[in-house]
Tab-separated table of C-alpha atoms in Angstrom:
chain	number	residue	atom	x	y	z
I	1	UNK	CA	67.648	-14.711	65.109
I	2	UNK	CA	68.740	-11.482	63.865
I	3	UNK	CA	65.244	-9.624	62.764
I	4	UNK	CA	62.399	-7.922	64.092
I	5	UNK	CA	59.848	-9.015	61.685
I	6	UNK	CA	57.112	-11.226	61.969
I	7	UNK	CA	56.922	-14.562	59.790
I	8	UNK	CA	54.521	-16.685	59.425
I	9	UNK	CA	54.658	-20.373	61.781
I	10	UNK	CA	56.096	-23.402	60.998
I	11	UNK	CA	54.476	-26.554	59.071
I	12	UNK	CA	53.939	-29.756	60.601
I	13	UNK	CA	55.388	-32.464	58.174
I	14	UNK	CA	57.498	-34.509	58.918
I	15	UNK	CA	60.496	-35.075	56.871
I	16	UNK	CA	60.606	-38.849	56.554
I	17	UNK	CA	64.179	-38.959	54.437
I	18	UNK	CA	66.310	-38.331	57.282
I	19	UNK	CA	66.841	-41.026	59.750
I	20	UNK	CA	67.391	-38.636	62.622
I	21	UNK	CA	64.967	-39.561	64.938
I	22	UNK	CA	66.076	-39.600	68.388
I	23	UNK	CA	67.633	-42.910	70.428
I	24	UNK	CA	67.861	-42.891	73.615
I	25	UNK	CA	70.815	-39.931	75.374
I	26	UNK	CA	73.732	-41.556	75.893
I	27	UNK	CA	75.897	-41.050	78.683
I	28	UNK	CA	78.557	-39.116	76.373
I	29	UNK	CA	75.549	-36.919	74.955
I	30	UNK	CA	74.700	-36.348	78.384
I	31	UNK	CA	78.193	-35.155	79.364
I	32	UNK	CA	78.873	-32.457	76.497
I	33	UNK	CA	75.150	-31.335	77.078
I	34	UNK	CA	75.823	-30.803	80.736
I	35	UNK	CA	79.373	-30.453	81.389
I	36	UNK	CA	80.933	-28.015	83.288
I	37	UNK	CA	80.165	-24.363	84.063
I	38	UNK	CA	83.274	-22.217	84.694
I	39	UNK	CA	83.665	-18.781	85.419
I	40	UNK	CA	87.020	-17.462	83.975
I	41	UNK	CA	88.959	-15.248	86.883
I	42	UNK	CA	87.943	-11.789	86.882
I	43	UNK	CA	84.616	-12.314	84.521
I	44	UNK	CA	81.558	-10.965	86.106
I	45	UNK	CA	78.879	-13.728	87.625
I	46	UNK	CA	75.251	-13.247	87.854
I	47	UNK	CA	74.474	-13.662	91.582
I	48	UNK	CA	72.007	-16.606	92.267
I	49	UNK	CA	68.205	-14.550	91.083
I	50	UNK	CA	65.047	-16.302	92.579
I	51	UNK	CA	63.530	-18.393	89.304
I	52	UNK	CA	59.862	-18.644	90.257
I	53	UNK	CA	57.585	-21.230	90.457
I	54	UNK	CA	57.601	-21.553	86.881
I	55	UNK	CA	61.469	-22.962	86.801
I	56	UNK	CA	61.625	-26.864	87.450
I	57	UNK	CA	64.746	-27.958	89.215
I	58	UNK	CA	67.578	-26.486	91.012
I	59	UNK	CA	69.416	-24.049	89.240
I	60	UNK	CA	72.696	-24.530	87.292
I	61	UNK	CA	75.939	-22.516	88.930
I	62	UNK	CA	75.373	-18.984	87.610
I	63	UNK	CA	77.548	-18.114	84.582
I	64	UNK	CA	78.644	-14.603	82.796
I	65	UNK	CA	75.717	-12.165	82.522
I	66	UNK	CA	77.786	-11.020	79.439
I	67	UNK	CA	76.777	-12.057	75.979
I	68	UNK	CA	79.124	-14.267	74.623
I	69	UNK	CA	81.010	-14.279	71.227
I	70	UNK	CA	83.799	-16.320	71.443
I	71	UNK	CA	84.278	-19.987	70.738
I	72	UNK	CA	85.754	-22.646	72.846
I	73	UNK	CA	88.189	-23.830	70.172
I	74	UNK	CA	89.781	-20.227	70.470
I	75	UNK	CA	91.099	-18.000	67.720
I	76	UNK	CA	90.538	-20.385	64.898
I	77	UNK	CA	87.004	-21.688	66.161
I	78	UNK	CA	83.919	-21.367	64.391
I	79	UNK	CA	80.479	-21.775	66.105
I	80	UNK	CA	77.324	-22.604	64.018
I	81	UNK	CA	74.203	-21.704	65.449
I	82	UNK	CA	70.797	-22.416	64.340
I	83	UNK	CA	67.750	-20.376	65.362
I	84	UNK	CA	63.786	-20.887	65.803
I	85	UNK	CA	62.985	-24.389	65.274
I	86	UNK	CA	62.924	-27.456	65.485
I	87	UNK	CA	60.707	-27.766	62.374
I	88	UNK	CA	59.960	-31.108	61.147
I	89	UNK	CA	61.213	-30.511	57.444
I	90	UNK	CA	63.786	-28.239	58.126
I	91	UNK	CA	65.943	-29.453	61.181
I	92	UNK	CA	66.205	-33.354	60.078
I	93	UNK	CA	67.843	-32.038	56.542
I	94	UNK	CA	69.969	-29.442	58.979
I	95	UNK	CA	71.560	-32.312	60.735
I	96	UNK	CA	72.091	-34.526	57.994
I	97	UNK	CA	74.060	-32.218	56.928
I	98	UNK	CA	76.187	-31.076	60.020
I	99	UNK	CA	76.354	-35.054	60.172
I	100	UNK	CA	78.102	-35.051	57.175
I	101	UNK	CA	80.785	-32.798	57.880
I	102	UNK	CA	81.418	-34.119	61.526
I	103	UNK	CA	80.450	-30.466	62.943
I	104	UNK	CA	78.571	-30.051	66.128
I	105	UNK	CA	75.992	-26.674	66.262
I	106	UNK	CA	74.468	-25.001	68.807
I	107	UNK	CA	70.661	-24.936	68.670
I	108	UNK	CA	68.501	-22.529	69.682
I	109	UNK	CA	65.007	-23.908	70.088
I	110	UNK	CA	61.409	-21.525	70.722
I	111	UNK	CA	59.484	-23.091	73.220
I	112	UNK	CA	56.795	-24.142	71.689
I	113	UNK	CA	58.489	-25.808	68.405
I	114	UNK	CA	60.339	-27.902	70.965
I	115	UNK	CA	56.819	-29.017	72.617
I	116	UNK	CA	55.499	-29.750	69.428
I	117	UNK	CA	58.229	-31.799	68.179
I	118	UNK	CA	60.062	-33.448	70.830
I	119	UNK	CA	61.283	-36.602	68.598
I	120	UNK	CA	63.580	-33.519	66.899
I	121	UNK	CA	65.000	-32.090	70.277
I	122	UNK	CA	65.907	-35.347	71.353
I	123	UNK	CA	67.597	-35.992	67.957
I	124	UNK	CA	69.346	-33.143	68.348
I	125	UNK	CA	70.773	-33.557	71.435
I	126	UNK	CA	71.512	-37.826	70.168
I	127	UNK	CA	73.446	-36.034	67.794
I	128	UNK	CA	76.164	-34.762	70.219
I	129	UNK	CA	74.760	-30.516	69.403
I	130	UNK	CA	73.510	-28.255	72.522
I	131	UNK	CA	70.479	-26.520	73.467
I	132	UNK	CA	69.711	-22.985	73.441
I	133	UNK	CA	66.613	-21.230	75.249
I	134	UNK	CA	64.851	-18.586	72.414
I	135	UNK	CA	61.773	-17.741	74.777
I	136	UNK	CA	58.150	-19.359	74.086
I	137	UNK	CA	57.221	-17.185	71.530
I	138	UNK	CA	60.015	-15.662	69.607
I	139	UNK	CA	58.927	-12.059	70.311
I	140	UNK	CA	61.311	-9.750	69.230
I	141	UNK	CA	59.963	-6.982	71.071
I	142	UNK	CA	61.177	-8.349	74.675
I	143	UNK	CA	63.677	-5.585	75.730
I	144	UNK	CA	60.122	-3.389	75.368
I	145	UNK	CA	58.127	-6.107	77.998
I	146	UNK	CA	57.699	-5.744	81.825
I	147	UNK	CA	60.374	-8.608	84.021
I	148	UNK	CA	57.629	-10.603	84.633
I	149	UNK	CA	56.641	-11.275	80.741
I	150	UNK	CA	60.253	-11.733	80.344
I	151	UNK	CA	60.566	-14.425	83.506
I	152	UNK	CA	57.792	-16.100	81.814
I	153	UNK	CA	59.478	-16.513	78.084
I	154	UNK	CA	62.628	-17.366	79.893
I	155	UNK	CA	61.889	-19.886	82.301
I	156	UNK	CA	59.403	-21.647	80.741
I	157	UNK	CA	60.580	-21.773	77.563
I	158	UNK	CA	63.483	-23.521	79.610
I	159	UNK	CA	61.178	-25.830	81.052
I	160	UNK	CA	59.635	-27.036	77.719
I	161	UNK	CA	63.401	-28.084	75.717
I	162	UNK	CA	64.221	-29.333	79.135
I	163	UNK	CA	61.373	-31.139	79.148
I	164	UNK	CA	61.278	-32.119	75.486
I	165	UNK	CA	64.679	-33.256	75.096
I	166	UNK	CA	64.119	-35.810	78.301
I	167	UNK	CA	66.201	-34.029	80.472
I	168	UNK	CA	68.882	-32.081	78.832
I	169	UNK	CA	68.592	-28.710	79.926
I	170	UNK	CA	69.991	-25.720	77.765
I	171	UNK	CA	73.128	-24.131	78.132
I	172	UNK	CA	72.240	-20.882	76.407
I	173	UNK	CA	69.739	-17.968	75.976
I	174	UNK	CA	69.182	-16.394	72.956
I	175	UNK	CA	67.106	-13.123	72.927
I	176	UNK	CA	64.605	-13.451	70.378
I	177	UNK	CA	65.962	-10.416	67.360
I	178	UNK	CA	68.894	-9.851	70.303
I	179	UNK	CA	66.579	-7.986	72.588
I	180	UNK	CA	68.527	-8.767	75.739
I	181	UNK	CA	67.783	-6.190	78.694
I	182	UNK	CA	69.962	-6.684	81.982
I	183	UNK	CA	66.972	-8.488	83.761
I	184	UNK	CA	66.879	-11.461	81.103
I	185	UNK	CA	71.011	-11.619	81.084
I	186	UNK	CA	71.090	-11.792	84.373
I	187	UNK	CA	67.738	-14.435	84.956
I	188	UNK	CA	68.986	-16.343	82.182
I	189	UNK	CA	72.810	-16.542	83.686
I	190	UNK	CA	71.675	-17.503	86.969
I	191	UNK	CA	70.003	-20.439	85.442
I	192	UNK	CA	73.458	-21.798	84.138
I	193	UNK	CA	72.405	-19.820	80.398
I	194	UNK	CA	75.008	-17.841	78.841
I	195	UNK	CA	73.600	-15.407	76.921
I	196	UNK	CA	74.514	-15.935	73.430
I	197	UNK	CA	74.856	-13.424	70.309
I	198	UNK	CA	76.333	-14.029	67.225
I	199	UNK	CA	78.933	-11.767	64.951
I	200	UNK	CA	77.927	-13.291	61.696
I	201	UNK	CA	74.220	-12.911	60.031
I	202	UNK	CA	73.720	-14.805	56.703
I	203	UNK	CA	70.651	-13.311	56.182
I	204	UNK	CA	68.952	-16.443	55.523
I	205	UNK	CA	65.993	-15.452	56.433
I	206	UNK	CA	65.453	-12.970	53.863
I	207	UNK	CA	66.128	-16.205	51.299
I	208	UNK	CA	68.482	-14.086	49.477
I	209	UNK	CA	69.911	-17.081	46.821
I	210	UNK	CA	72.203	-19.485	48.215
I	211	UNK	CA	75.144	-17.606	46.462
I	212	UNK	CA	74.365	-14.597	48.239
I	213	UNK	CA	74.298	-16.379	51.659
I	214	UNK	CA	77.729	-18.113	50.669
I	215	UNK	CA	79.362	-14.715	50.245
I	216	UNK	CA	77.690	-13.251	53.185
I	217	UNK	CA	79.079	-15.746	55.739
I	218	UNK	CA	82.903	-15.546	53.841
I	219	UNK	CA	82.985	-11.938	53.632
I	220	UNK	CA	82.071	-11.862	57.542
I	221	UNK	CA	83.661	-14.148	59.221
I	222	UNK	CA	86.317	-12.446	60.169
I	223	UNK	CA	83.868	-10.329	62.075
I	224	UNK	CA	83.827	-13.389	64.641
I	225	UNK	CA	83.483	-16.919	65.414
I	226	UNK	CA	79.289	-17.583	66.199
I	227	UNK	CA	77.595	-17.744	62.946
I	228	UNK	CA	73.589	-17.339	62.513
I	229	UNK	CA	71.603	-19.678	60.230
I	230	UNK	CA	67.852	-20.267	61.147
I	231	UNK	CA	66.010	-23.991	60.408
I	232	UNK	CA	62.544	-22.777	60.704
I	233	UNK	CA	59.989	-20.286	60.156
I	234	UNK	CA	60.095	-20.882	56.354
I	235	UNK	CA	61.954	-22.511	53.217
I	236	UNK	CA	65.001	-23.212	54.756
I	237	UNK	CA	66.213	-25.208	51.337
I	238	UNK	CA	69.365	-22.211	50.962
I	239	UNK	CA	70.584	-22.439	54.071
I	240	UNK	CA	70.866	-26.478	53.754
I	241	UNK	CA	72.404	-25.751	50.341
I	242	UNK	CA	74.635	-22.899	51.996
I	243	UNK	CA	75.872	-25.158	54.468
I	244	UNK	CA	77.139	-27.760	52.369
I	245	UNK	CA	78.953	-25.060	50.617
I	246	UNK	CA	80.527	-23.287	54.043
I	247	UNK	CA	81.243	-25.852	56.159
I	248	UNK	CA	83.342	-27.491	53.702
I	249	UNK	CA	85.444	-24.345	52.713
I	250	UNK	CA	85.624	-22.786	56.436
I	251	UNK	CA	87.486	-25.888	57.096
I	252	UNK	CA	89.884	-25.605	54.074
I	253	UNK	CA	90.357	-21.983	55.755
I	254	UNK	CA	92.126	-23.764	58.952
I	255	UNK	CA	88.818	-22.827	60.911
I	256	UNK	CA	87.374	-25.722	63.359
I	257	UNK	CA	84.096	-26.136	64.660
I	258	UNK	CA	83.654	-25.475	68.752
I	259	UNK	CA	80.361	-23.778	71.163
I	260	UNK	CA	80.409	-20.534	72.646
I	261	UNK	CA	82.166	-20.197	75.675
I	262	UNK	CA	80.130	-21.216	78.729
């Protein structure tokens, strides 16, 4: 996400008119979740950094330590992201509507949301999107923390989705507010997690009128492909209404939809 405030947690109803809830992975899902890391020639590589006890698994091939931007679709490529959840109201009207615009998103999920709601991970994940590592607790203060506290947030934050989605590990890390340090870039990439900013904030968290986030996102695109919308830690009705509005138009601009590069 792109603030240092705190907000209050997430509520624990489930949205019942979306039928999102998760089937089982299919071998396709699988393969886009998973597919392969690659290390451009001459991009730096985070050498292999001991994960702990608290990591479950072999690690991933290290990718980038450097925060990516860009999209995979290249110049033209657009890459929606979607921070702090999943939250049971929020996330199933989220993907409905990515659904209905054929666009794939990244997610990036806080630890304990994706314990909490597993059914919602997996759904996510059905529905062809990646996973993204936010830490445990969403504390924006991390750059500010000792490497062990960050380790912790990290890795088992990574565990949980992993865990939670039945598998499917994520592909990114997200600083929580983007306090990266060069110990979490570097832990994250050697766990096969690109660290991932953004270059366009709607500002949905400050629920500014769906009008306002409209214009936010058009007036700042060209700032950059990897857009920021959030599906939790609130009313997230303007950004589903602010969706259905951009998706639709960024299209008409000649933009597609792609990830950030791995």
């Amino acid at each position: 996400m792109a603030w240092r405030g705190g907000r209050g947690r997430y509520g624990r109803v489930l949205a019942a008119a979306v039928g999102m809830t998760a089937v089982a992975v299919t071998t396709s899902v699988w393969s886009a979740q998973a597919g392969p890391v690659e290390s451009g020639p001459g991009r730096a590589v985070a050498p292999a950094h001991p994960a702990g006890p608290r990591a479950q698994g072999p690690a991933r091939a290290p990718v980038s330590v450097d925060i990516a931007h860009a999209s995979d679709r290249g110049a033209r490529g657009v890459n929606i992201t979607v921070d702090d959840g999943p939250d049971p109201v929020w996330t199933p009207r989220v993907l409905e509507v990515l659904r209905e615009y054929g666009v794939k998103a990244t997610f990036c999920m806080v630890g304990t949301q994706a314990q909490a709601h597993p059914d919602l991970v997996r759904a996510v994940v059905a529905a062809g999107h990646r996973l993204c590592d936010h830490t445990v607790s969403h504390d924006t203060t991390m750059d500010k923390k000792s490497e062990s506290y960050q380790s912790r947030q990290i890795l088992d934050a990574e565990r949980m989705i992993t865990k939670a989605s039945g598998g499917v590990r994520p592909q990114y890390y997200r600083a929580p507010g983007g306090a990266f340090t060069p110990y979490s870039r570097k832990l994250a990439a050697s766990r096969g997690m690109r660290p991932l900013g953004w270059n366009v904030d709607s500002k949905d968290f400050e629920r500014p009128g769906t009008d306002v986030l409209v214009a936010t996102v058009k007036q700042e695109i060209p700032n950059g492909p990897t857009v920021l919308f959030h599906d939790a830690g609130g009313d997230r009705s303007e950004t589903v209404d602010g969706l259905r509005e951009i998706l639709p138009w960024l299209k008409q601009q000649g933009y597609s939809f792609g990830f950030p590069v791995r």
